[in-house]
Structure formats: C-alpha cells, structure tokens
Amino acid sequence: MSVSRAPGAATHQRPGDRRRTLPELLAGRARKMKLDPEREQKLRDSAVRLLRRQLNLSHLLLEVEGPPHKKLSLSQLIDRDSPKAHTGLSSSLIGSALRDQASQLGVPVAVLSSQVVASSIVQICEAGTEPSHGVLLDLEQRKKLSSLLEITQYLLAHSMFSRLSFCQEMWKVQNSLLLEAVWHLHKQNVVSLPELLESHADMQAVVAWLFRNLHGLCEQSEQMDTSCPQADIARAVLSDFVQLLVLKGFQTNSGLRGEAEPERTPQVAVAVLQRMLASALEALAAGVQEESSAHRAARCWFSVLSGHTCSMISTDSPKSFFRHTLTQIFTHKPVLKVSDAIQMQREWSFARTHPLLTSLYRRLFVVVSPEELVGHVQEVLETHEVNWQHVLSCVSALVICFPEARQLVTDWVARWLARAFENFDLDSMVTVFLLVRQAALEGPSLFLSYADWFQASFGSARGLHGCSKKALVFLFKFLSDLVPFEAPHYLQVHILHPPLVPSKYRFLLTDYVSLARTRLADLKVSIENMGLYEDLSSPGDIAEPHSQASQDVEKAIAVFEHTGRIPAAVMEASIFRRPYYVSHFLPALLTPRMLPRVPDGRAAFVEALKRADKIPPSLYATYRQACSAAEEKPAGPGMKADPSCAEGPLGPLTAALQELRAAMTDPAQYDAISARVAVISQRLSSALGLSEDDSSSEVAKVQLSVLVPKLEQREQKVVDLLLTSFCQNLMAASSFAPPDRQGSWAARFVTATCGHRLLPAVLTRLCQLLHHQGPSLSASHVLGLAALAVHLSKAGPAFSDVHVSPPAPARGLSIPDFFSSLLTCGTKESTLFCLRFCTAAISYSLCKFPSQSHDTWYSCLSPGLIKKEQPHLPARAERCLSSVLCVQMRGVRQQLQFQFTVLRLFSEARDPLSWGDAASPPWRSLYPPPADWQQAALRLWRHRTFQELLKEKGFHLTYRDWLQLELEIRPDMDSLSDMDRRHFHHWAIHERFLPEPSAAGGCDGDLETACTVLVDTLLDFCHSSQSREHSEDSGLVLGGCTWNRDVLSRLQAPGN
C-alpha cells in the first residue's frame, strides 16, 4: 500500500528512484529520534483522548473489533461453528468500554448500558429491508438481535444493566419498536412483558400500543404462507402473548402472583383482550370483505381463541377468561331492541351465524359445561343490556352442540316462564319467547317446534295463565304487544292453537284473535289461505296459496303413506279452515291424471278422504270424470317431468354434504363437524319442503311393504344422497382413526338427518337396499349401512315401531328387529350378504362401543342380531347381558342367522373352537375395503368374546332354531352342493343337536323327540308368513318339497 505525497514534494520523480511505504518512512524517522519516555507518555494520552472523543458505543455493540487485523461482524460473534467466534472476548471488550465511558460521563454503568442497548435495538428494528408492518423482523435483523441479546445477558450477569432504565428508553422509541423484538426480550429473560408494560406511566397508551401491534400481527400472519418460517414465528409470538395476557389478566388465585408483580398488568391485559375481541366482533358485524385487513385480523384472532392456545395454561385462567369473553360477546354494542330481535331472529340460526363466531362458541363450550353456560347466560340476561343477536346465536349453538341441551333449555325456559307469571314481568316473558323460538329454529330433532311448545304451555288447564284473571290479562297483553312485530307464521300458531281460556274470559281471546287477523290482513296474508304445514324457520314470505297447497298435498300424502291415517292437520283444516281446504287444498289434491292400475299413495289418500266424507260428492265425480278423460288422451310431451325441478333444491344439500366430507378428511376440522351437520339439517328441510311443525305425533307409526317398498322420486334422491354421504364419511373417518376414536359425528348425523320426518323414507330405502339389492352392494356400502343400522338401532327408543306388511304382524317391530327381519338366508346370494352385513355390524359395534353398559349394547343391536352376531360384546358386558337378553329375545327366525350361516358355510367352524386374537378388534380386518369377508367372519367367530358368549344359555342355537332357518333354504339356489348339504345335515342332527341336552336346545339323544320337533316346525313353517310369501314356489309346499323330505330322511337312520 502506497502513501500520499507530502506537501511540497516534487511532482515528478527522477528515473531510478522508488516510492517508500509509510512504515519505512516511520522506521527511518524513529531511528533519527532519541528515546524520550515523557514524550511517549504524552503521545499515548493524546491517542486515548482522541479515541474517547470519537467512540460510539452503539456502533461498538453492532460492530466489534476482534483480534488484530480481523474484523468481526455481529453474525460472526454468535456463530458457534465459525472459527471467528469471539463472543466472550467481544462482550468483555464492550463491558470494559462501557465502564470507561460511564466513568468519564459520571453516570452508573447500568444506566449507560441500558441506553446503549435500547439505541442498538432501535437501529436493528429500523434496518429492515422487507415491509414488516411494524411487527416482525427479517432474517438479518433477527441474527443481529440475537447477538445483541447475548451481549445484554452478559451485562445482566455482571450487574451492568438496568431493566427499569431500559424499559423507559424503549417507551421513548415505541413507534420504532417491533413486536417481535419485544417477544425476544421476553423469551430471553432480558425484560419480561409485564415489566415493560408496568414501566409506562400512561396505562391507556400502553393498551393502545399493544393492541395496535397485536392487531397488526394478526393481519400479517393471515397473509403468510403457513409453511414459511415467518408464519411459525408469527404464530409463536401471538400464542405466547395471548397466553401471558390470559394468565395475568384472569389469574384467579392471587397467591400464585409474585409479591413484586405489578398491579397494573392485569388491567392492561384485560383491556387489550377486550379491545381485540371488540375489534373482531365489529368486523363481523360490519360484514367486511373476506380479503380486507379487518377481516383477516378477526379471522386470526378467532382462530387463536378457538384453538389450543389457552388450553396450554394449567391454571383456572382460561375458564375465567372464556366466561369473561362470553359476557363481552353477549353485551357487545346492545343496540338491538326486543322488537328488532323478534323480527330478525330467524336470521340468527346456527347455520346462518358467521362460521368464525360459531367456531368460537364451540371452543368456549369445551371449557364451560352446558349447565354453567345456561347459568351464565341467565346471569348476563339479568344484569346487563345484551346484544340479542349474539345471545340467541349462542343458544342455537348450545342446542346444536350438546345433546342434553334440549332438556336444559326446556327446564330453563320453564323457570323463566314461572317467574314471569309470578311477578308479571314482561322482560321475562320476552326472554322466554325469544329463547323458545330460537331453539325451535334448529329443528324438531333438537328441540320442540314452537307450535308444540306454545300448545303445551298454554293449551291446557294446567298452564300458568289459567290461575287467575290477572294472569290471563298479562298473557294476552303480552301477545297483543308482540302483534306489530310478529311474523305471519307465529300469528298463525297463536290463532290455530290458541290458549285455553275459561268461557267467562273468552272475550280476551276474541280480542287478540281479532287483532292478529287485522295484522295478517295488513300484511295481505289470509289466515284461511295459509298452509297446513308452515315452516316457521323460513326467512321468506308466506307462499302463494296455490304453491303452498301443492306442498301441503305432498306432505299430507307422505304422512298418510307412513301412518295409514288421514293427517290430523288435514282433518282440522276440513273443519276449522274450510275456505282454504275447499278452495286450495282439494283442487291441488284432485288434479286430473292417469290413475295407476295399482292405487298409489295419492289415490289411496283420495279414497280415504272420500270415505270420511271430506270430499264433496260433486267435486269427486268431476275428478273421476277428468281422470277418465286423461286416460283416453295420450300424454303430451309437456307432461314429462323436468329433471331440473328435482335438482334445484338438492344443490345446496349436496354442497353441504360435500363440506362435511371435506371436514371428515381433515382431523383439524373435527370440531366443526357439528356445524356442518346443522347446515345439512337445515338444507334437508328445504330440499324436502318439510317444516318444523311436522311434529312427531304426525308420524306415530311407520308402515311399509317389505315386498314392494315404494318411495317418491324426490324422497329417494334425498335419502340416497344421505346414505352415500354417510358411507363416504365413515370411510374417510376410518382412514384416520378406528370407530371408537371418531367422536360422535355418526350419531349426530343420524339424529339430524334421520329424524321423525325422514325416518320412514330412510327405512323404506334401506329395505330396498338390504332386502332386495343386498348382494349387489359394494364393500364400502355394506360397511357404511351396517354402521348406520347400529346407530339407528341405538336411537331406536326415540322412534316409533315399524309396521311391515304383508302380512301385517300382530304388533310393530322395533328398529333393531326391523333390520333383523330384512336379512334372509334363502339363496346363496342372500346368505353371503347376510354374512357380510352381520360381520360388519358386529365388528363396528365391538370397536365403537368397547366398554358400554348392557343397556347401551342392547340398544345398538337387537336380540335377534345379537344372537346372529354373537361376538360383538366384550366379555364383561356379555355376562351382564346374558340374563337380560335371554328373557327379552323374540323372533327366533331373525336371531340366529349369523351362527347358522357360519356353521353352514365353514366346516372348520364345526370343529372344537380355539381362542382367537381378543386384543385385535375385528374391524381391522374389514377396513380398508375390499375385505376378505370369509376370513373376517371366521376371525370374528373365533374371537374370545364370541367363545365366552357361547357358554351363555340364552345364546345357544337350538334344534328348533336350526330347523326354522334350514327350511327357508331353496334347494335349487343353495350355496352347498347336495353332498355338502347332506354332510352338514348329518353333522347338525346326529353330532350336534340329537345328542345335545335339552337344556342346551338339543334332544337328549331321543330320536322320537327330534322327529316331534321337526313335525311341529314344519307345520309352523307352512302357516308362517314366509310360507305364504313363497306359496307359488312348489319347492316350498309341504307335499311337493324335496327339501322337506331330505330333512326327514336324515332322521330315518343315523348312518345316513
């Protein structure tokens, strides 16, 4: 390296001269100078003074000189793998410089260090190259900050750093401070967030700063790709801060707090959390676009609250926080009046509430029990002005998410109603009606319809309104006050199902009815023209009379087909609403058409009305004449059904089912399944045109024909959608977890979609599939339908009996027994399908309910299916069940097919049994399909549970049982050859039942007893419904049935 020329030097050098370097010049000058110690000391002092005047400690922290001739950057100081790492040397050098500088300035070294570190952090935060919205650091900033924090920790360890001074310096530059930098300070124990918050004198300013940064962090995190490192850091920062704020703001045990913990921190924490929630609620209320920054921030904040962030806190703080959150939601901007709530609450059902809010409700419900929630809502209603939209949407979520909510809300409403009449409190009456109507919006499978509740509460002499005249006046005064705001649907309920009033106070009811009719007239709605089955949950206006009448006719026909009786609504309309009945309902019913040769449901309904004198003779004669004319005139192309008509209402239902399927394939969305099912329930009602007033009493009995089950085209499409969705969802859920770890989605699906109104259609379609098309079903369909049958059977006590024909049984069948009756073993195909279905149902039950009480097991599968499917019980449950099932078993034919089929098809099952693998649930051998059904059935047969169950007396396959099932086999369609069948008969009679004791279902070795039982069974078979069903098949007639002669011949000689 050359040096500059000295002033006055010649511009040009002589040839041959060379330039000398600065060290050479100085060395020559040093030789010429005499050694002077005093002069050397003065030179050193001058150099030190020069360095002190030029020293910048902030730069020194960011750029430290290391060993001679080697410049160390910040990243080199902290890189443990770098050969240039000299962190300890750099920290000690910086500490020495700080001490020297503090000594010169006359200030404590801790104060000076705090100022220098704060200044360095500001420089790092302002040096970002990427837009950070004032929240996050970039990679280079993060590295520099990490090195700076190591130096700061050195200063802390050597008592050279003041946290208080540092916090004060940080607040001076708060606008330049990034939230992630504060997080690193907290995580590295340099300065905790509570210390930083407490150090500011203005609490409102602290709240504003922290809220602004958290809000910005929520906005930014929603814009990031979830897989990028920045997103992980953003989630960690947000999660840690939320946990800290919840812990500090809602710590219930004050003893856990440190003595020196600032008192202002809880106030700041609560205020920040409140502002964040209020901001999110305002964004939802404003209906901002999903891509807007406000919506992104709200979505992020709700996801934090709905996730597992708060659950990681081990104290009671989350519960207190969620209760406080509920209170804030209920009381957020209570601008809606009661009159507004009455008019608008139909828009606040669970399916129509914003998904972010419903997800938050579901998360809150995990922490707060239903009983606590009801009590908290009551407390808030009693002490605060509330936001009715949030309160009522929470009630809908409660009804959807908790099976026990129906009874809880019913009892809650009853207490409020009693209080209202006790104190004549209008506010309590308003609350009662709003709560009942909101719960009723979720459908009759979850809560009583409004009409049922109103009639049950006020339609009898036991009602609270009948205790005095004052109570009657109070009720009708309240109902009259509601009239200007009521929807026509509710007015209709009040008019058609009025409160029971003593005759001397009849004028009160008359005045109210007159007022309600006047209101309907103002709305241009005629009570006479209103339909029979109004949908009170529908947000639209009343349909036109002719359109409503067509819907009423379809619903009435459906009810008639399933009950065999004229619906009560039609009978009432023919008497009390005759104008609508005669002018609209009958014309819609008696539309001329070509009558079928075999009367269908509509034709049978018309004839039933005629026999009941509910159709005027002249109108009926005109109808018959028009139908005759239609038969003579060929149908034109315009009478062809338009497929798009059926597809229209099914579109939303299909979309909702697809959303549920997507949630089933994502374990992270399992908590949203109840919301998806609620949407399906609502869209199902729309697709079928059903209403919440189709109460269970209208479908008191399910009646169907097993031989010729019929469904309307629209019903079949809807049911097929539901059954397909259930099977697909079961396969999707089973790909992630076995049935016992899939939650309650299946039970919720069955409850919401197969309730009283759709149950007849579902059972009819299952009859078609299982009884008539079973052998053609795929493996996934068999597994899905078997699981569906288990859940329907478990919910069976809530349903009515099923009456099947022909022939009509003496009594109806329960749901489990109905499924048993659909499985037959007459042919090879039906026998194999029976084996597959029973194996699937048993395996699913065994895995789904591994340790349930005997009542639960009995409700899942009928006694018949249990005896068909013996191995489905765990050992301890079997012992509890044996005594119960032995008494309750009935329908022997339907109870033994599984044992019968396995013994008949698999000769190895007739050998002495060996213990199977009891630890492995049989479901594993069935999923994923296709499965080896024969191996699965044998594995189930050998299961330890099955072997132990065989020891119970009530589960023996008796000789009479075997004969009843064997007589149903059609010889020409048997799965066994003649020789195999002969061997099976010989084993069954001579090796199994003949020598078996009579107590076990055998014949005690007495051939005469065996013949007597055979003759009795043959006579019973010839007079049974199965014999009459197949009376045209000569092979099944006693006189010409070769099969019967074969059974008899097996008893003639033991050698045969």
XYZ file of N, CA and C in Angstrom, residues 852-1048:
591
model
N -69.259 -50.522 27.151
C -70.533 -49.870 27.455
C -71.371 -50.758 28.373
N -72.387 -50.153 28.980
C -73.296 -50.915 29.832
C -74.180 -51.808 28.982
N -74.837 -52.762 29.647
C -75.665 -53.700 28.891
C -76.845 -52.995 28.237
N -77.325 -51.890 28.813
C -78.424 -51.157 28.177
C -77.974 -50.568 26.854
N -76.754 -50.040 26.819
C -76.237 -49.470 25.581
C -76.052 -50.545 24.538
N -75.507 -51.686 24.929
C -75.320 -52.758 23.964
C -76.655 -53.262 23.429
N -77.605 -53.391 24.318
C -78.896 -53.899 23.889
C -79.562 -52.946 22.905
N -79.328 -51.625 23.074
C -79.948 -50.646 22.180
C -79.272 -50.601 20.828
N -78.002 -51.018 20.753
C -77.285 -50.941 19.480
C -77.728 -52.026 18.519
N -77.908 -53.241 19.018
C -78.253 -54.369 18.165
C -79.380 -55.132 18.830
N -80.307 -55.568 18.021
C -81.461 -56.272 18.562
C -81.043 -57.611 19.149
N -81.893 -58.171 20.009
C -81.588 -59.520 20.484
C -81.393 -60.489 19.329
N -82.205 -60.293 18.271
C -82.035 -61.164 17.117
C -80.675 -61.013 16.494
N -80.265 -59.773 16.308
C -78.963 -59.538 15.695
C -77.841 -59.949 16.628
N -78.067 -59.820 17.931
C -77.044 -60.245 18.883
C -76.839 -61.752 18.785
N -77.934 -62.479 18.638
C -77.772 -63.931 18.507
C -77.251 -64.290 17.134
N -77.584 -63.463 16.133
C -76.963 -63.671 14.831
C -75.479 -63.352 14.905
N -75.186 -62.290 15.677
C -73.858 -61.695 15.664
C -73.255 -61.816 17.054
N -73.155 -63.012 17.546
C -72.814 -63.179 18.942
C -71.536 -62.475 19.357
N -70.487 -62.408 18.557
C -69.242 -61.940 19.108
C -69.112 -60.460 19.299
N -70.140 -59.694 19.279
C -69.960 -58.250 19.308
C -69.786 -57.668 20.703
N -69.864 -58.496 21.741
C -69.783 -57.949 23.098
C -68.427 -58.227 23.731
N -67.907 -57.274 24.517
C -66.761 -57.581 25.347
C -67.158 -58.542 26.460
N -66.192 -59.217 27.009
C -66.502 -60.293 27.955
C -67.293 -59.804 29.142
N -66.877 -58.656 29.707
C -67.584 -58.200 30.910
C -68.998 -57.741 30.593
N -69.249 -57.266 29.355
C -70.602 -56.842 29.009
C -71.495 -58.045 28.733
N -70.878 -59.124 28.208
C -71.688 -60.299 27.898
C -72.352 -60.855 29.157
N -71.581 -60.915 30.243
C -72.122 -61.507 31.465
C -73.286 -60.711 32.006
N -73.208 -59.375 31.809
C -74.324 -58.535 32.265
C -75.535 -58.725 31.373
N -75.268 -59.043 30.111
C -76.363 -59.086 29.153
C -77.103 -60.413 29.147
N -76.403 -61.447 29.491
C -76.970 -62.767 29.240
C -78.341 -62.933 29.865
N -78.468 -62.564 31.127
C -79.744 -62.756 31.815
C -80.823 -61.871 31.231
N -80.448 -60.679 30.791
C -81.443 -59.757 30.225
C -81.916 -60.232 28.871
N -80.942 -60.644 28.035
C -81.290 -60.995 26.662
C -82.058 -62.304 26.591
N -81.757 -63.200 27.475
C -82.463 -64.480 27.431
C -83.952 -64.276 27.637
N -84.325 -63.308 28.452
C -85.733 -63.047 28.732
C -86.372 -62.274 27.581
N -85.604 -61.346 27.014
C -86.198 -60.415 26.068
C -86.141 -60.888 24.622
N -85.477 -62.005 24.337
C -85.334 -62.411 22.955
C -86.670 -62.839 22.371
N -86.838 -62.461 21.103
C -88.057 -62.815 20.404
C -87.728 -62.884 18.923
N -88.673 -63.429 18.130
C -88.425 -63.530 16.698
C -87.255 -64.448 16.425
N -87.411 -65.735 16.764
C -86.268 -66.646 16.703
C -85.666 -66.692 15.316
N -86.516 -66.619 14.312
C -86.040 -66.709 12.940
C -85.020 -65.624 12.633
N -85.191 -64.457 13.297
C -84.354 -63.323 12.975
C -83.162 -63.216 13.929
N -82.960 -64.248 14.806
C -81.972 -64.101 15.862
C -80.753 -64.992 15.682
N -80.756 -65.867 14.687
C -79.759 -66.924 14.691
C -78.972 -67.039 13.398
N -79.160 -66.085 12.474
C -78.595 -66.306 11.141
C -77.071 -66.280 11.124
N -76.487 -65.484 11.978
C -75.032 -65.442 11.931
C -74.433 -66.786 12.338
N -74.893 -67.333 13.481
C -74.418 -68.657 13.877
C -74.743 -69.684 12.803
N -75.987 -69.631 12.327
C -76.442 -70.599 11.328
C -75.591 -70.499 10.068
N -75.327 -69.280 9.602
C -74.592 -69.091 8.352
C -73.149 -69.536 8.480
N -72.508 -69.177 9.579
C -71.105 -69.558 9.749
C -70.965 -71.074 9.839
N -71.817 -71.706 10.626
C -71.754 -73.165 10.749
C -72.062 -73.853 9.428
N -72.939 -73.263 8.646
C -73.355 -73.894 7.385
C -72.298 -73.750 6.301
N -71.634 -72.591 6.258
C -70.706 -72.314 5.164
C -69.294 -72.796 5.444
N -68.890 -72.826 6.720
C -67.494 -73.107 7.038
C -67.411 -74.355 7.906
N -66.918 -75.427 7.301
C -66.823 -76.686 8.054
C -65.847 -76.567 9.217
N -64.820 -75.654 9.094
C -63.869 -75.519 10.190
C -64.517 -74.915 11.432
N -65.655 -74.224 11.251
C -66.334 -73.657 12.412
C -67.028 -74.744 13.236
N -67.223 -75.926 12.655
C -67.879 -77.014 13.384
C -66.904 -77.773 14.278
N -65.607 -77.522 14.075
C -64.605 -78.193 14.899
C -64.549 -77.536 16.270
N -63.923 -78.191 17.235
C -63.766 -77.556 18.565
C -63.092 -76.202 18.430
N -63.626 -75.234 19.125
C -63.170 -73.855 18.987
C -61.843 -73.653 19.683
N -61.029 -72.780 19.069
C -59.761 -72.373 19.680
C -59.801 -70.877 19.909
N -59.002 -70.388 20.890
C -59.038 -68.964 21.222
C -58.494 -68.154 20.065
N -59.211 -67.069 19.771
C -58.750 -66.146 18.747
C -58.008 -64.982 19.360
N -57.692 -64.001 18.523
C -56.982 -62.805 18.975
C -57.984 -61.830 19.551
N -58.078 -61.823 20.889
C -59.050 -60.955 21.540
C -58.589 -59.520 21.606
N -57.290 -59.271 21.415
C -56.782 -57.908 21.533
C -57.011 -57.097 20.277
N -57.165 -57.752 19.156
C -57.312 -57.046 17.882
C -58.786 -56.937 17.527
N -59.334 -55.725 17.449
C -60.750 -55.574 17.087
C -61.008 -56.106 15.692
N -62.095 -56.831 15.489
C -62.386 -57.398 14.168
C -62.521 -56.347 13.076
N -62.774 -55.062 13.458
C -62.940 -54.018 12.439
C -61.687 -53.875 11.577
N -60.525 -54.173 12.154
C -59.283 -54.013 11.394
C -59.221 -54.936 10.196
N -59.911 -56.048 10.266
C -59.894 -56.975 9.137
C -60.869 -56.573 8.048
N -61.703 -55.551 8.307
C -62.686 -55.111 7.314
C -62.299 -53.813 6.637
N -61.482 -52.994 7.298
C -61.078 -51.712 6.708
C -59.573 -51.719 6.480
N -59.110 -51.253 5.306
C -59.921 -50.696 4.213
C -60.497 -51.790 3.321
N -61.678 -51.512 2.719
C -62.256 -52.476 1.793
C -61.429 -52.497 0.506
N -61.569 -53.539 -0.350
C -62.426 -54.711 -0.122
C -61.786 -55.671 0.874
N -62.621 -56.312 1.652
C -62.142 -57.227 2.677
C -62.425 -58.660 2.254
N -61.665 -59.576 2.851
C -61.939 -60.997 2.685
C -63.018 -61.346 3.706
N -64.269 -61.342 3.270
C -65.386 -61.467 4.203
C -65.384 -62.813 4.910
N -64.988 -63.870 4.201
C -64.997 -65.181 4.841
C -63.971 -65.237 5.961
N -62.759 -64.722 5.709
C -61.750 -64.711 6.755
C -62.163 -63.797 7.907
N -62.800 -62.664 7.558
C -63.248 -61.752 8.614
C -64.310 -62.406 9.483
N -65.234 -63.143 8.849
C -66.279 -63.821 9.622
C -65.686 -64.903 10.517
N -64.739 -65.664 10.010
C -64.116 -66.696 10.825
C -63.310 -66.092 11.972
N -62.627 -64.983 11.689
C -61.868 -64.336 12.749
C -62.821 -63.836 13.839
N -63.972 -63.366 13.414
C -64.968 -62.926 14.383
C -65.528 -64.119 15.162
N -65.740 -65.206 14.479
C -66.272 -66.410 15.119
C -65.310 -66.942 16.177
N -64.022 -66.842 15.898
C -63.024 -67.375 16.829
C -62.645 -66.377 17.914
N -63.210 -65.208 17.864
C -62.847 -64.187 18.845
C -63.209 -64.660 20.247
N -62.382 -64.315 21.223
C -62.582 -64.756 22.592
C -63.966 -64.365 23.118
N -64.427 -63.188 22.739
C -65.729 -62.727 23.202
C -66.835 -63.658 22.733
N -66.745 -64.064 21.501
C -67.756 -64.967 20.961
C -67.730 -66.308 21.682
N -66.539 -66.835 21.930
C -66.439 -68.129 22.593
C -67.009 -68.075 24.012
N -66.763 -66.992 24.709
C -67.320 -66.870 26.053
C -68.836 -66.716 26.004
N -69.316 -66.029 24.967
C -70.756 -65.834 24.845
C -71.478 -67.146 24.556
N -70.793 -68.076 23.869
C -71.413 -69.374 23.582
C -71.746 -70.152 24.854
N -71.075 -69.800 25.933
C -71.328 -70.505 27.188
C -72.637 -70.072 27.837
N -73.185 -68.927 27.409
C -74.430 -68.445 28.000
C -75.611 -69.202 27.406
N -76.524 -69.571 28.258
C -77.652 -70.407 27.837
C -78.516 -69.730 26.793
N -78.730 -68.450 26.945
C -79.644 -67.764 26.043
C -79.151 -67.617 24.626
N -77.889 -67.982 24.365
C -77.335 -67.767 23.038
C -77.058 -69.061 22.294
N -77.614 -70.147 22.776
C -77.456 -71.412 22.064
C -78.316 -71.415 20.804
N -77.763 -71.937 19.735
C -78.544 -72.234 18.542
C -79.229 -73.570 18.769
N -80.530 -73.529 18.992
C -81.249 -74.751 19.347
C -81.625 -75.530 18.097
N -82.074 -76.739 18.321
C -82.513 -77.605 17.217
C -83.696 -76.988 16.483
N -84.657 -76.459 17.203
C -85.813 -75.829 16.569
C -85.380 -74.597 15.753
N -84.460 -73.808 16.312
C -83.950 -72.649 15.581
C -83.324 -73.073 14.255
N -82.502 -74.116 14.341
C -81.819 -74.583 13.137
C -82.812 -75.061 12.089
N -83.855 -75.781 12.510
C -84.858 -76.258 11.555
C -85.597 -75.097 10.888
N -85.977 -74.085 11.643
C -86.700 -72.955 11.069
C -85.877 -72.264 9.987
N -84.599 -72.096 10.223
C -83.753 -71.436 9.236
C -83.426 -72.363 8.067
N -83.237 -73.624 8.329
C -82.892 -74.561 7.259
C -84.055 -74.764 6.299
N -85.289 -74.695 6.795
C -86.442 -74.876 5.921
C -86.600 -73.726 4.927
N -86.014 -72.575 5.219
C -86.119 -71.434 4.306
C -85.185 -71.555 3.115
N -84.199 -72.428 3.201
C -83.238 -72.570 2.115
C -83.930 -73.164 0.896
N -83.690 -72.553 -0.258
C -84.225 -73.073 -1.517
C -83.199 -74.054 -2.091
N -83.555 -75.309 -2.236
C -82.562 -76.314 -2.652
C -81.888 -75.977 -3.972
N -82.667 -75.454 -4.941
C -82.088 -75.172 -6.251
C -81.186 -73.951 -6.252
N -81.195 -73.154 -5.180
C -80.376 -71.945 -5.115
C -79.468 -71.968 -3.897
N -79.204 -73.155 -3.371
C -78.405 -73.281 -2.158
C -76.931 -73.086 -2.488
N -76.191 -72.568 -1.523
C -74.748 -72.387 -1.714
C -73.991 -73.695 -1.548
N -74.628 -74.701 -0.948
C -73.995 -76.004 -0.756
C -74.453 -76.972 -1.838
N -73.548 -77.838 -2.224
C -73.929 -78.915 -3.144
C -74.749 -79.955 -2.379
N -75.348 -80.875 -3.120
C -76.155 -81.910 -2.468
C -75.325 -82.702 -1.471
N -74.085 -83.050 -1.863
C -73.241 -83.838 -0.976
C -72.842 -83.022 0.253
N -72.468 -81.766 0.051
C -72.099 -80.922 1.199
C -73.293 -80.692 2.121
N -74.474 -80.520 1.507
C -75.653 -80.315 2.322
C -75.970 -81.570 3.143
N -75.752 -82.716 2.541
C -76.012 -83.975 3.257
C -75.057 -84.124 4.453
N -73.780 -83.780 4.222
C -72.809 -83.841 5.315
C -73.166 -82.852 6.418
N -73.601 -81.663 6.033
C -73.956 -80.653 7.024
C -75.151 -81.109 7.855
N -76.159 -81.678 7.184
C -77.327 -82.169 7.913
C -76.944 -83.281 8.881
N -76.097 -84.179 8.424
C -75.694 -85.286 9.287
C -74.966 -84.756 10.516
N -74.054 -83.798 10.299
C -73.328 -83.233 11.447
C -74.293 -82.502 12.391
N -75.190 -81.696 11.819
C -76.069 -80.888 12.647
C -77.014 -81.747 13.471
N -77.562 -82.791 12.857
C -78.562 -83.582 13.565
C -77.908 -84.602 14.485
N -77.021 -85.401 13.928
C -76.521 -86.556 14.671
C -75.323 -86.232 15.558
N -74.580 -85.177 15.248
C -73.410 -84.851 16.058
C -73.632 -83.621 16.941
N -74.573 -82.782 16.531
C -74.757 -81.559 17.303
C -76.032 -81.592 18.139
N -77.200 -81.653 17.498
C -78.447 -81.446 18.232
C -79.040 -82.712 18.853
N -78.931 -83.852 18.177
C -79.534 -85.066 18.731
C -78.895 -85.460 20.067
N -77.578 -85.503 20.177
C -77.004 -85.876 21.488
C -76.968 -84.735 22.501
N -77.248 -83.516 22.093
C -77.120 -82.366 22.997
C -78.254 -82.371 24.029
N -77.975 -81.983 25.252
C -79.038 -81.970 26.280
C -80.162 -81.012 25.892
N -81.340 -81.304 26.355
C -82.490 -80.453 26.047
C -82.322 -79.069 26.672
N -81.627 -78.981 27.784
C -81.412 -77.674 28.405
C -80.591 -76.762 27.519
N -79.791 -77.366 26.629
C -78.970 -76.584 25.704
C -79.617 -76.476 24.331
N -80.874 -76.919 24.197
C -81.565 -76.830 22.919
C -81.502 -78.079 22.087
N -81.016 -79.191 22.650
C -80.903 -80.432 21.909
C -82.052 -81.381 22.187
N -81.833 -82.700 21.906
C -82.902 -83.689 22.005
C -82.598 -84.773 23.029
N -81.585 -84.660 23.823
C -81.222 -85.650 24.849
C -80.983 -87.024 24.251
N -80.572 -87.096 22.949
C -80.321 -88.378 22.298
C -81.570 -89.130 21.920
N -82.750 -88.523 22.038
C -84.028 -89.189 21.768
C -84.459 -88.859 20.350
N -84.472 -89.877 19.458
C -84.848 -89.677 18.066
C -86.320 -89.308 17.935
N -87.155 -89.832 18.805
C -88.574 -89.511 18.766
C -88.796 -88.022 19.054
N -88.066 -87.503 20.004
C -88.167 -86.061 20.304
C -87.731 -85.239 19.108
N -86.676 -85.682 18.433
C -86.202 -84.953 17.260
C -87.262 -84.935 16.164
N -87.933 -86.076 15.953
C -88.979 -86.130 14.926
C -90.175 -85.264 15.312
N -90.533 -85.264 16.584
C -91.664 -84.457 17.036
C -91.395 -82.974 16.806
N -90.212 -82.532 17.152
C -89.856 -81.115 16.944
C -89.863 -80.791 15.453
N -89.404 -81.713 14.613
C -89.375 -81.483 13.181
C -90.780 -81.299 12.627
N -91.712 -82.171 13.028
C -93.090 -82.058 12.532
C -93.719 -80.746 12.992
N -93.527 -80.403 14.248
C -94.082 -79.134 14.750
C -93.518 -77.945 13.972
N -92.236 -77.975 13.694
C -91.603 -76.862 12.979
C -92.104 -76.779 11.547
N -92.307 -77.950 10.905
C -92.833 -77.960 9.540
C -94.234 -77.352 9.495
N -95.070 -77.705 10.444
C -96.425 -77.142 10.463
C -96.393 -75.639 10.688
N -95.543 -75.211 11.607
C -95.426 -73.766 11.833
C -94.909 -73.061 10.579
N -93.983 -73.681 9.891
C -93.411 -73.075 8.693
C -94.456 -72.936 7.598
N -95.297 -73.927 7.451
C -96.305 -73.877 6.382
C -97.335 -72.787 6.628
N -97.548 -72.415 7.874
C -98.517 -71.374 8.185
C -97.864 -70.026 8.467
N -96.578 -69.943 8.308
C -95.871 -68.696 8.614
C -95.956 -67.738 7.437
N -95.528 -66.518 7.691
C -95.545 -65.500 6.631
C -94.578 -65.857 5.519
N -93.472 -66.565 5.869
C -92.532 -66.943 4.829
C -93.130 -67.966 3.892
N -93.888 -68.905 4.441
C -94.508 -69.925 3.604
C -95.509 -69.294 2.661
N -96.343 -68.385 3.157
C -97.336 -67.733 2.295
C -96.664 -66.814 1.288
N -95.567 -66.228 1.692
C -94.878 -65.322 0.778
C -94.412 -66.062 -0.459
N -93.980 -67.327 -0.262
C -93.444 -68.106 -1.382
C -94.377 -69.254 -1.754
N -95.651 -69.047 -1.572
C -96.585 -70.149 -1.811
C -96.607 -70.573 -3.265
N -96.145 -69.712 -4.190
C -96.126 -70.067 -5.596
C -94.953 -70.962 -5.942
N -93.983 -71.085 -5.024
C -92.826 -71.923 -5.285
C -93.133 -73.338 -4.803
N -93.280 -74.256 -5.767
C -93.679 -75.621 -5.404
C -92.669 -76.281 -4.500
N -91.421 -75.835 -4.604
C -90.393 -76.439 -3.759
C -90.601 -76.172 -2.296
N -91.435 -75.189 -1.967
C -91.645 -74.859 -0.570
C -92.966 -75.374 -0.045
N -93.738 -76.061 -0.865
C -95.004 -76.639 -0.413
C -94.714 -77.988 0.237
N -95.391 -78.233 1.344
C -95.062 -79.427 2.117
C -95.184 -80.697 1.296
N -96.247 -80.766 0.509
C -96.460 -82.011 -0.204
C -95.451 -82.287 -1.282
N -94.914 -81.240 -1.934
C -94.007 -81.475 -3.053
C -92.627 -80.957 -2.829
N -92.230 -80.695 -1.636
C -90.944 -80.078 -1.343
C -89.909 -81.165 -1.082
N -88.996 -81.347 -2.014
C -87.926 -82.326 -1.861
C -87.079 -82.019 -0.637
N -86.893 -80.720 -0.412
C -86.078 -80.309 0.736
C -86.629 -80.849 2.051
N -87.939 -80.801 2.210
C -88.520 -81.303 3.450
C -88.299 -82.806 3.576
N -88.428 -83.491 2.460
C -88.190 -84.933 2.504
C -86.735 -85.226 2.861
N -85.820 -84.347 2.416
C -84.406 -84.547 2.758
C -84.191 -84.431 4.257
N -84.840 -83.440 4.873
C -84.662 -83.271 6.315
C -85.231 -84.487 7.055
N -86.403 -84.940 6.586
C -86.990 -86.120 7.223
C -86.110 -87.348 7.051
